[in-house]
PDB file of C-alpha atoms in Angstrom:
ATOM      1  CA  ASP A   1     332.983 -16.038  64.875  1.00 50.00           C
ATOM      2  CA  ALA A   2     334.216 -14.553  61.588  1.00 67.00           C
ATOM      3  CA  ASP A   3     330.801 -15.166  60.023  1.00 93.00           C
ATOM      4  CA  VAL A   4     329.382 -12.378  62.198  1.00 97.00           C
ATOM      5  CA  THR A   5     331.215  -9.101  61.620  1.00 97.00           C
ATOM      6  CA  GLN A   6     330.842  -6.034  63.756  1.00 97.00           C
ATOM      7  CA  THR A   7     332.078  -2.560  62.882  1.00 97.00           C
ATOM      8  CA  PRO A   8     333.711  -0.607  64.313  1.00 97.00           C
ATOM      9  CA  ARG A   9     335.644  -2.768  66.791  1.00 96.00           C
ATOM     10  CA  ASN A  10     336.393   0.224  68.978  1.00 97.00           C
ATOM     11  CA  ARG A  11     334.858   3.653  69.237  1.00 96.00           C
ATOM     12  CA  ILE A  12     335.398   6.611  71.511  1.00 97.00           C
ATOM     13  CA  THR A  13     332.926   9.448  71.315  1.00 96.00           C
ATOM     14  CA  LYS A  14     331.416  12.280  73.296  1.00 96.00           C
ATOM     15  CA  THR A  15     328.176  12.630  75.194  1.00 97.00           C
ATOM     16  CA  GLY A  16     325.279  13.663  72.976  1.00 97.00           C
ATOM     17  CA  LYS A  17     326.691  12.256  69.744  1.00 96.00           C
ATOM     18  CA  ARG A  18     324.746   9.883  67.538  1.00 96.00           C
ATOM     19  CA  ILE A  19     326.452   6.557  67.026  1.00 96.00           C
ATOM     20  CA  MET A  20     325.716   3.602  64.810  1.00 97.00           C
ATOM     21  CA  LEU A  21     327.139   0.129  65.313  1.00 98.00           C
ATOM     22  CA  GLU A  22     326.844  -2.239  62.423  1.00 98.00           C
ATOM     23  CA  CYS A  23     326.557  -5.980  62.174  1.00 98.00           C
ATOM     24  CA  SER A  24     326.633  -8.184  59.113  1.00 97.00           C
ATOM     25  CA  GLN A  25     326.526 -11.953  58.857  1.00 97.00           C
ATOM     26  CA  THR A  26     327.260 -14.547  56.218  1.00 96.00           C
ATOM     27  CA  LYS A  27     325.699 -17.458  58.093  1.00 93.00           C
ATOM     28  CA  GLY A  28     322.361 -17.125  56.320  1.00 93.00           C
ATOM     29  CA  HIS A  29     320.552 -16.913  59.648  1.00 93.00           C
ATOM     30  CA  ASP A  30     317.235 -15.112  59.847  1.00 92.00           C
ATOM     31  CA  ARG A  31     317.433 -14.083  63.495  1.00 93.00           C
ATOM     32  CA  MET A  32     319.689 -11.343  64.803  1.00 95.00           C
ATOM     33  CA  TYR A  33     320.278  -9.843  68.233  1.00 96.00           C
ATOM     34  CA  TRP A  34     322.078  -6.986  69.952  1.00 97.00           C
ATOM     35  CA  TYR A  35     323.489  -7.416  73.448  1.00 96.00           C
ATOM     36  CA  ARG A  36     325.350  -5.240  75.854  1.00 96.00           C
ATOM     37  CA  GLN A  37     328.024  -6.545  78.245  1.00 93.00           C
ATOM     38  CA  ASP A  38     329.177  -4.680  81.330  1.00 88.00           C
ATOM     39  CA  PRO A  39     331.901  -5.764  83.791  1.00 78.00           C
ATOM     40  CA  GLY A  40     330.544  -8.220  86.336  1.00 71.00           C
ATOM     41  CA  LEU A  41     327.309  -8.673  84.448  1.00 73.00           C
ATOM     42  CA  GLY A  42     326.252 -11.157  81.856  1.00 80.00           C
ATOM     43  CA  LEU A  43     325.052 -10.166  78.437  1.00 90.00           C
ATOM     44  CA  ARG A  44     321.789  -8.253  78.389  1.00 92.00           C
ATOM     45  CA  LEU A  45     319.493  -8.171  75.385  1.00 93.00           C
ATOM     46  CA  ILE A  46     318.837  -4.772  73.811  1.00 96.00           C
ATOM     47  CA  TYR A  47     316.853  -5.626  70.674  1.00 96.00           C
ATOM     48  CA  TYR A  48     316.176  -8.648  68.530  1.00 94.00           C
ATOM     49  CA  SER A  49     314.791  -9.329  65.090  1.00 95.00           C
ATOM     50  CA  PHE A  50     313.426 -12.620  63.815  1.00 91.00           C
ATOM     51  CA  ASP A  51     313.239 -11.493  60.201  1.00 91.00           C
ATOM     52  CA  VAL A  52     313.573  -8.338  58.121  1.00 92.00           C
ATOM     53  CA  LYS A  53     310.116  -7.052  59.058  1.00 91.00           C
ATOM     54  CA  ASP A  54     310.318  -7.984  62.721  1.00 93.00           C
ATOM     55  CA  ILE A  55     311.854  -5.793  65.445  1.00 95.00           C
ATOM     56  CA  ASN A  56     311.410  -6.394  69.173  1.00 93.00           C
ATOM     57  CA  LYS A  57     312.627  -4.700  72.320  1.00 94.00           C
ATOM     58  CA  GLY A  58     314.770  -6.609  74.740  1.00 92.00           C
ATOM     59  CA  GLU A  59     315.219  -5.959  78.426  1.00 89.00           C
ATOM     60  CA  ILE A  60     317.249  -2.736  78.092  1.00 94.00           C
ATOM     61  CA  SER A  61     316.078  -0.998  74.916  1.00 95.00           C
ATOM     62  CA  ASP A  62     315.746   2.542  76.317  1.00 95.00           C
ATOM     63  CA  GLY A  63     318.173   4.915  74.622  1.00 96.00           C
ATOM     64  CA  TYR A  64     318.743   2.564  71.682  1.00 97.00           C
ATOM     65  CA  SER A  65     317.167   1.933  68.303  1.00 97.00           C
ATOM     66  CA  VAL A  66     317.794  -0.630  65.591  1.00 97.00           C
ATOM     67  CA  SER A  67     317.359  -1.127  61.888  1.00 97.00           C
ATOM     68  CA  ARG A  68     317.227  -4.419  60.010  1.00 97.00           C
ATOM     69  CA  GLN A  69     318.298  -3.313  56.541  1.00 91.00           C
ATOM     70  CA  ALA A  70     318.456  -6.807  55.101  1.00 95.00           C
ATOM     71  CA  GLN A  71     318.507 -10.363  56.346  1.00 95.00           C
ATOM     72  CA  ALA A  72     322.258 -10.119  56.739  1.00 96.00           C
ATOM     73  CA  LYS A  73     322.457  -6.658  58.320  1.00 97.00           C
ATOM     74  CA  PHE A  74     321.316  -5.361  61.682  1.00 98.00           C
ATOM     75  CA  SER A  75     322.469  -2.010  63.036  1.00 98.00           C
ATOM     76  CA  LEU A  76     322.219  -0.509  66.500  1.00 98.00           C
ATOM     77  CA  SER A  77     321.990   3.241  67.058  1.00 98.00           C
ATOM     78  CA  LEU A  78     322.475   5.422  70.066  1.00 96.00           C
ATOM     79  CA  GLU A  79     320.607   8.610  69.196  1.00 92.00           C
ATOM     80  CA  SER A  80     322.247  10.719  71.892  1.00 96.00           C
ATOM     81  CA  ALA A  81     325.010   8.841  73.640  1.00 96.00           C
ATOM     82  CA  ILE A  82     325.462   9.092  77.399  1.00 96.00           C
ATOM     83  CA  PRO A  83     328.385   7.872  79.529  1.00 96.00           C
ATOM     84  CA  ASN A  84     326.473   4.964  81.099  1.00 95.00           C
ATOM     85  CA  GLN A  85     326.166   3.470  77.642  1.00 97.00           C
ATOM     86  CA  THR A  86     329.882   2.789  77.740  1.00 96.00           C
ATOM     87  CA  ALA A  87     330.090  -0.979  77.344  1.00 96.00           C
ATOM     88  CA  LEU A  88     330.913  -3.877  75.062  1.00 96.00           C
ATOM     89  CA  TYR A  89     328.257  -4.467  72.431  1.00 98.00           C
ATOM     90  CA  PHE A  90     327.713  -7.808  70.760  1.00 97.00           C
ATOM     91  CA  CYS A  91     325.694  -8.848  67.776  1.00 98.00           C
ATOM     92  CA  ALA A  92     324.475 -12.431  67.499  1.00 96.00           C
ATOM     93  CA  THR A  93     322.586 -14.568  65.009  1.00 95.00           C
ATOM     94  CA  SER A  94     320.594 -17.766  65.141  1.00 92.00           C
ATOM     95  CA  ASP A  95     318.786 -19.976  62.693  1.00 90.00           C
ATOM     96  CA  SER A  96     315.048 -20.575  62.923  1.00 84.00           C
ATOM     97  CA  GLN A  97     315.433 -23.834  61.021  1.00 82.00           C
ATOM     98  CA  GLY A  98     315.161 -26.634  63.525  1.00 69.00           C
ATOM     99  CA  GLY A  99     312.890 -24.744  65.888  1.00 68.00           C
ATOM    100  CA  LEU A 100     313.264 -22.155  68.600  1.00 64.00           C
ATOM    101  CA  ARG A 101     315.984 -24.057  70.425  1.00 79.00           C
ATOM    102  CA  GLN A 102     319.051 -23.054  68.458  1.00 84.00           C
ATOM    103  CA  PRO A 103     322.279 -21.557  69.807  1.00 90.00           C
ATOM    104  CA  GLN A 104     323.211 -17.998  69.049  1.00 92.00           C
ATOM    105  CA  HIS A 105     326.489 -17.171  67.358  1.00 94.00           C
ATOM    106  CA  PHE A 106     328.298 -13.989  68.306  1.00 96.00           C
ATOM    107  CA  GLY A 107     330.531 -11.456  66.673  1.00 96.00           C
ATOM    108  CA  ASP A 108     333.690 -10.214  68.381  1.00 95.00           C
ATOM    109  CA  GLY A 109     332.071  -7.088  69.718  1.00 96.00           C
ATOM    110  CA  THR A 110     332.390  -3.322  69.623  1.00 97.00           C
ATOM    111  CA  ARG A 111     334.018  -1.601  72.565  1.00 96.00           C
ATOM    112  CA  LEU A 112     332.249   1.735  72.964  1.00 97.00           C
ATOM    113  CA  SER A 113     333.463   4.496  75.259  1.00 97.00           C
ATOM    114  CA  ILE A 114     331.432   7.648  75.786  1.00 97.00           C
ATOM    115  CA  LEU A 115     333.190  10.552  77.402  1.00 95.00           C
TER     116      LEU A 115
ATOM    117  CA  GLY B   1     312.494 -11.751  87.616  1.00 37.00           C
ATOM    118  CA  GLU B   2     313.969 -14.794  85.988  1.00 40.00           C
ATOM    119  CA  SER B   3     317.675 -15.143  86.365  1.00 48.00           C
ATOM    120  CA  VAL B   4     320.556 -17.449  85.763  1.00 55.00           C
ATOM    121  CA  GLY B   5     323.512 -17.298  88.127  1.00 49.00           C
ATOM    122  CA  LEU B   6     326.770 -18.996  88.977  1.00 41.00           C
ATOM    123  CA  HIS B   7     327.988 -20.363  92.296  1.00 45.00           C
ATOM    124  CA  LEU B   8     331.665 -19.499  91.770  1.00 47.00           C
ATOM    125  CA  PRO B   9     332.984 -16.440  90.022  1.00 82.00           C
ATOM    126  CA  THR B  10     336.539 -17.798  89.649  1.00 91.00           C
ATOM    127  CA  LEU B  11     338.106 -21.216  89.260  1.00 93.00           C
ATOM    128  CA  SER B  12     341.814 -22.039  89.112  1.00 95.00           C
ATOM    129  CA  VAL B  13     343.036 -25.468  88.066  1.00 95.00           C
ATOM    130  CA  GLN B  14     346.257 -27.164  87.032  1.00 96.00           C
ATOM    131  CA  GLU B  15     346.771 -28.243  83.465  1.00 96.00           C
ATOM    132  CA  GLY B  16     345.526 -31.772  83.005  1.00 96.00           C
ATOM    133  CA  ASP B  17     342.975 -31.607  85.808  1.00 96.00           C
ATOM    134  CA  ASN B  18     339.270 -31.783  85.203  1.00 96.00           C
ATOM    135  CA  SER B  19     337.255 -28.587  85.691  1.00 96.00           C
ATOM    136  CA  ILE B  20     333.677 -28.213  86.800  1.00 96.00           C
ATOM    137  CA  ILE B  21     331.825 -24.948  86.340  1.00 95.00           C
ATOM    138  CA  ASN B  22     328.420 -24.583  87.952  1.00 93.00           C
ATOM    139  CA  CYS B  23     325.304 -22.605  87.169  1.00 93.00           C
ATOM    140  CA  ALA B  24     322.008 -22.206  89.012  1.00 92.00           C
ATOM    141  CA  TYR B  25     318.880 -21.081  87.279  1.00 89.00           C
ATOM    142  CA  SER B  26     315.656 -19.832  88.817  1.00 80.00           C
ATOM    143  CA  ASN B  27     313.091 -20.296  86.065  1.00 86.00           C
ATOM    144  CA  SER B  28     311.706 -23.794  86.408  1.00 88.00           C
ATOM    145  CA  ALA B  29     310.101 -23.420  82.980  1.00 87.00           C
ATOM    146  CA  SER B  30     313.476 -23.067  81.237  1.00 89.00           C
ATOM    147  CA  ASP B  31     313.868 -25.855  78.743  1.00 89.00           C
ATOM    148  CA  TYR B  32     317.048 -25.067  76.829  1.00 91.00           C
ATOM    149  CA  PHE B  33     320.517 -24.308  78.151  1.00 94.00           C
ATOM    150  CA  ILE B  34     323.762 -23.282  76.513  1.00 95.00           C
ATOM    151  CA  TRP B  35     327.354 -22.937  77.658  1.00 97.00           C
ATOM    152  CA  TYR B  36     329.526 -20.286  76.086  1.00 96.00           C
ATOM    153  CA  LYS B  37     333.251 -19.582  76.341  1.00 97.00           C
ATOM    154  CA  GLN B  38     334.522 -16.035  76.036  1.00 94.00           C
ATOM    155  CA  GLU B  39     338.182 -15.265  75.534  1.00 94.00           C
ATOM    156  CA  SER B  40     339.637 -11.822  76.017  1.00 90.00           C
ATOM    157  CA  GLY B  41     338.744  -9.512  73.150  1.00 89.00           C
ATOM    158  CA  LYS B  42     336.340 -11.947  71.569  1.00 92.00           C
ATOM    159  CA  GLY B  43     332.662 -12.692  71.563  1.00 94.00           C
ATOM    160  CA  PRO B  44     331.071 -15.656  73.328  1.00 95.00           C
ATOM    161  CA  GLN B  45     331.744 -18.914  71.552  1.00 96.00           C
ATOM    162  CA  PHE B  46     329.206 -21.733  71.624  1.00 95.00           C
ATOM    163  CA  ILE B  47     330.464 -24.822  73.460  1.00 96.00           C
ATOM    164  CA  ILE B  48     327.538 -27.141  74.049  1.00 97.00           C
ATOM    165  CA  ASP B  49     323.806 -27.072  74.621  1.00 95.00           C
ATOM    166  CA  ILE B  50     321.249 -29.291  76.288  1.00 95.00           C
ATOM    167  CA  ARG B  51     317.490 -29.543  76.237  1.00 92.00           C
ATOM    168  CA  SER B  52     315.414 -30.189  79.323  1.00 92.00           C
ATOM    169  CA  ASN B  53     314.421 -33.655  78.166  1.00 93.00           C
ATOM    170  CA  MET B  54     318.032 -34.714  78.751  1.00 95.00           C
ATOM    171  CA  ASP B  55     320.170 -34.791  81.882  1.00 96.00           C
ATOM    172  CA  LYS B  56     323.555 -35.250  80.255  1.00 97.00           C
ATOM    173  CA  ARG B  57     325.203 -34.423  76.977  1.00 97.00           C
ATOM    174  CA  GLN B  58     328.781 -34.932  75.907  1.00 97.00           C
ATOM    175  CA  GLY B  59     330.968 -33.140  73.424  1.00 94.00           C
ATOM    176  CA  GLN B  60     334.671 -33.103  72.740  1.00 93.00           C
ATOM    177  CA  ARG B  61     336.283 -32.981  76.211  1.00 96.00           C
ATOM    178  CA  VAL B  62     333.146 -31.326  77.618  1.00 98.00           C
ATOM    179  CA  THR B  63     330.079 -32.676  79.350  1.00 98.00           C
ATOM    180  CA  VAL B  64     327.021 -30.750  80.434  1.00 98.00           C
ATOM    181  CA  LEU B  65     324.863 -32.063  83.257  1.00 97.00           C
ATOM    182  CA  LEU B  66     321.366 -30.821  83.965  1.00 97.00           C
ATOM    183  CA  ASN B  67     319.571 -31.393  87.258  1.00 96.00           C
ATOM    184  CA  LYS B  68     316.066 -30.043  86.893  1.00 93.00           C
ATOM    185  CA  THR B  69     315.094 -31.022  90.420  1.00 93.00           C
ATOM    186  CA  VAL B  70     317.459 -28.476  91.926  1.00 94.00           C
ATOM    187  CA  LYS B  71     317.664 -26.229  88.852  1.00 93.00           C
ATOM    188  CA  HIS B  72     321.367 -26.708  88.410  1.00 95.00           C
ATOM    189  CA  LEU B  73     323.580 -26.920  85.357  1.00 95.00           C
ATOM    190  CA  SER B  74     327.252 -27.801  85.206  1.00 97.00           C
ATOM    191  CA  LEU B  75     329.990 -27.859  82.591  1.00 97.00           C
ATOM    192  CA  GLN B  76     332.758 -30.407  82.998  1.00 98.00           C
ATOM    193  CA  ILE B  77     335.969 -29.964  81.038  1.00 97.00           C
ATOM    194  CA  ALA B  78     338.237 -32.976  80.920  1.00 97.00           C
ATOM    195  CA  ALA B  79     342.021 -32.668  80.909  1.00 97.00           C
ATOM    196  CA  THR B  80     341.900 -28.895  81.098  1.00 97.00           C
ATOM    197  CA  GLN B  81     344.452 -27.069  78.958  1.00 96.00           C
ATOM    198  CA  PRO B  82     345.844 -23.526  79.160  1.00 95.00           C
ATOM    199  CA  GLY B  83     343.774 -22.687  76.079  1.00 95.00           C
ATOM    200  CA  ASP B  84     340.650 -23.366  78.109  1.00 97.00           C
ATOM    201  CA  SER B  85     341.357 -20.285  80.227  1.00 97.00           C
ATOM    202  CA  ALA B  86     338.436 -17.946  79.601  1.00 96.00           C
ATOM    203  CA  VAL B  87     335.159 -16.737  81.043  1.00 94.00           C
ATOM    204  CA  TYR B  88     332.392 -19.300  80.846  1.00 95.00           C
ATOM    205  CA  PHE B  89     328.730 -18.302  80.706  1.00 92.00           C
ATOM    206  CA  CYS B  90     325.607 -20.351  81.020  1.00 94.00           C
ATOM    207  CA  ALA B  91     322.456 -19.142  79.300  1.00 93.00           C
ATOM    208  CA  GLU B  92     318.896 -20.316  79.417  1.00 91.00           C
ATOM    209  CA  ASN B  93     315.826 -20.052  77.260  1.00 87.00           C
ATOM    210  CA  GLY B  94     312.273 -20.533  78.414  1.00 76.00           C
ATOM    211  CA  PRO B  95     309.393 -21.924  76.371  1.00 68.00           C
ATOM    212  CA  THR B  96     307.863 -18.496  75.815  1.00 66.00           C
ATOM    213  CA  SER B  97     311.099 -16.563  75.318  1.00 65.00           C
ATOM    214  CA  TYR B  98     311.143 -16.981  71.543  1.00 63.00           C
ATOM    215  CA  GLY B  99     314.873 -17.446  71.262  1.00 69.00           C
ATOM    216  CA  LYS B 100     315.825 -14.806  73.819  1.00 78.00           C
ATOM    217  CA  LEU B 101     318.627 -15.991  76.037  1.00 86.00           C
ATOM    218  CA  THR B 102     319.144 -15.029  79.673  1.00 88.00           C
ATOM    219  CA  PHE B 103     322.822 -15.114  80.618  1.00 89.00           C
ATOM    220  CA  GLY B 104     324.513 -15.760  83.914  1.00 86.00           C
ATOM    221  CA  GLN B 105     327.300 -13.537  85.224  1.00 83.00           C
ATOM    222  CA  GLY B 106     330.154 -15.794  84.148  1.00 89.00           C
ATOM    223  CA  THR B 107     332.954 -17.804  85.777  1.00 92.00           C
ATOM    224  CA  ILE B 108     336.593 -17.029  85.152  1.00 93.00           C
ATOM    225  CA  LEU B 109     338.553 -20.224  84.560  1.00 96.00           C
ATOM    226  CA  THR B 110     342.332 -19.993  84.884  1.00 96.00           C
ATOM    227  CA  VAL B 111     344.457 -22.978  83.929  1.00 96.00           C
ATOM    228  CA  HIS B 112     347.996 -23.046  85.292  1.00 94.00           C
ATOM    229  CA  PRO B 113     350.705 -24.910  83.345  1.00 90.00           C
TER     230      PRO B 113
END
């Protein structure tokens, strides 16, 4: 979905480095999410934010942090990367208008490799 | 914990056939379900959703069926085309999950010309 842009698309880095993945959206949605995808597993929620002042942990938040700089921007940081954080990372957005039951829309992901 | 899973990890069909992808969920309180399609190198793409007060919903060439009695969800794709080849995920949302989706593992659909 071109309305949800993730940068970088690919990144290779070393153990112990700090990494930031960025997500921006032009959909005007208030809710944003970060997921991780590993081979053979579905997407797992890392963090989510329902508005600029709201940050919540997902099911696998350890080792990650986030920042919601604006309604349209949500970044994910790995403070000290480790090899088992090698994965595909996806950002998603959804709209609170119409209630809680709204689909999420995803970016095309960042492929992160930690050596 | 709560989980959403799939019966079949892979499905191969001939072009023009109908495809059925299945999903079982374990949380009886789940009240919202979504099917996503993921092509190689791309993020999941929304296909269709259904709320628990419905048992069937149709879109363009796709139909989702929900059987709450046995906690089963299916995606039917009519006249499957090579462009339908992808990984398909079901996801569910419970009434207290505040928009957090739980995803299944995915089914790989391969359409042969």
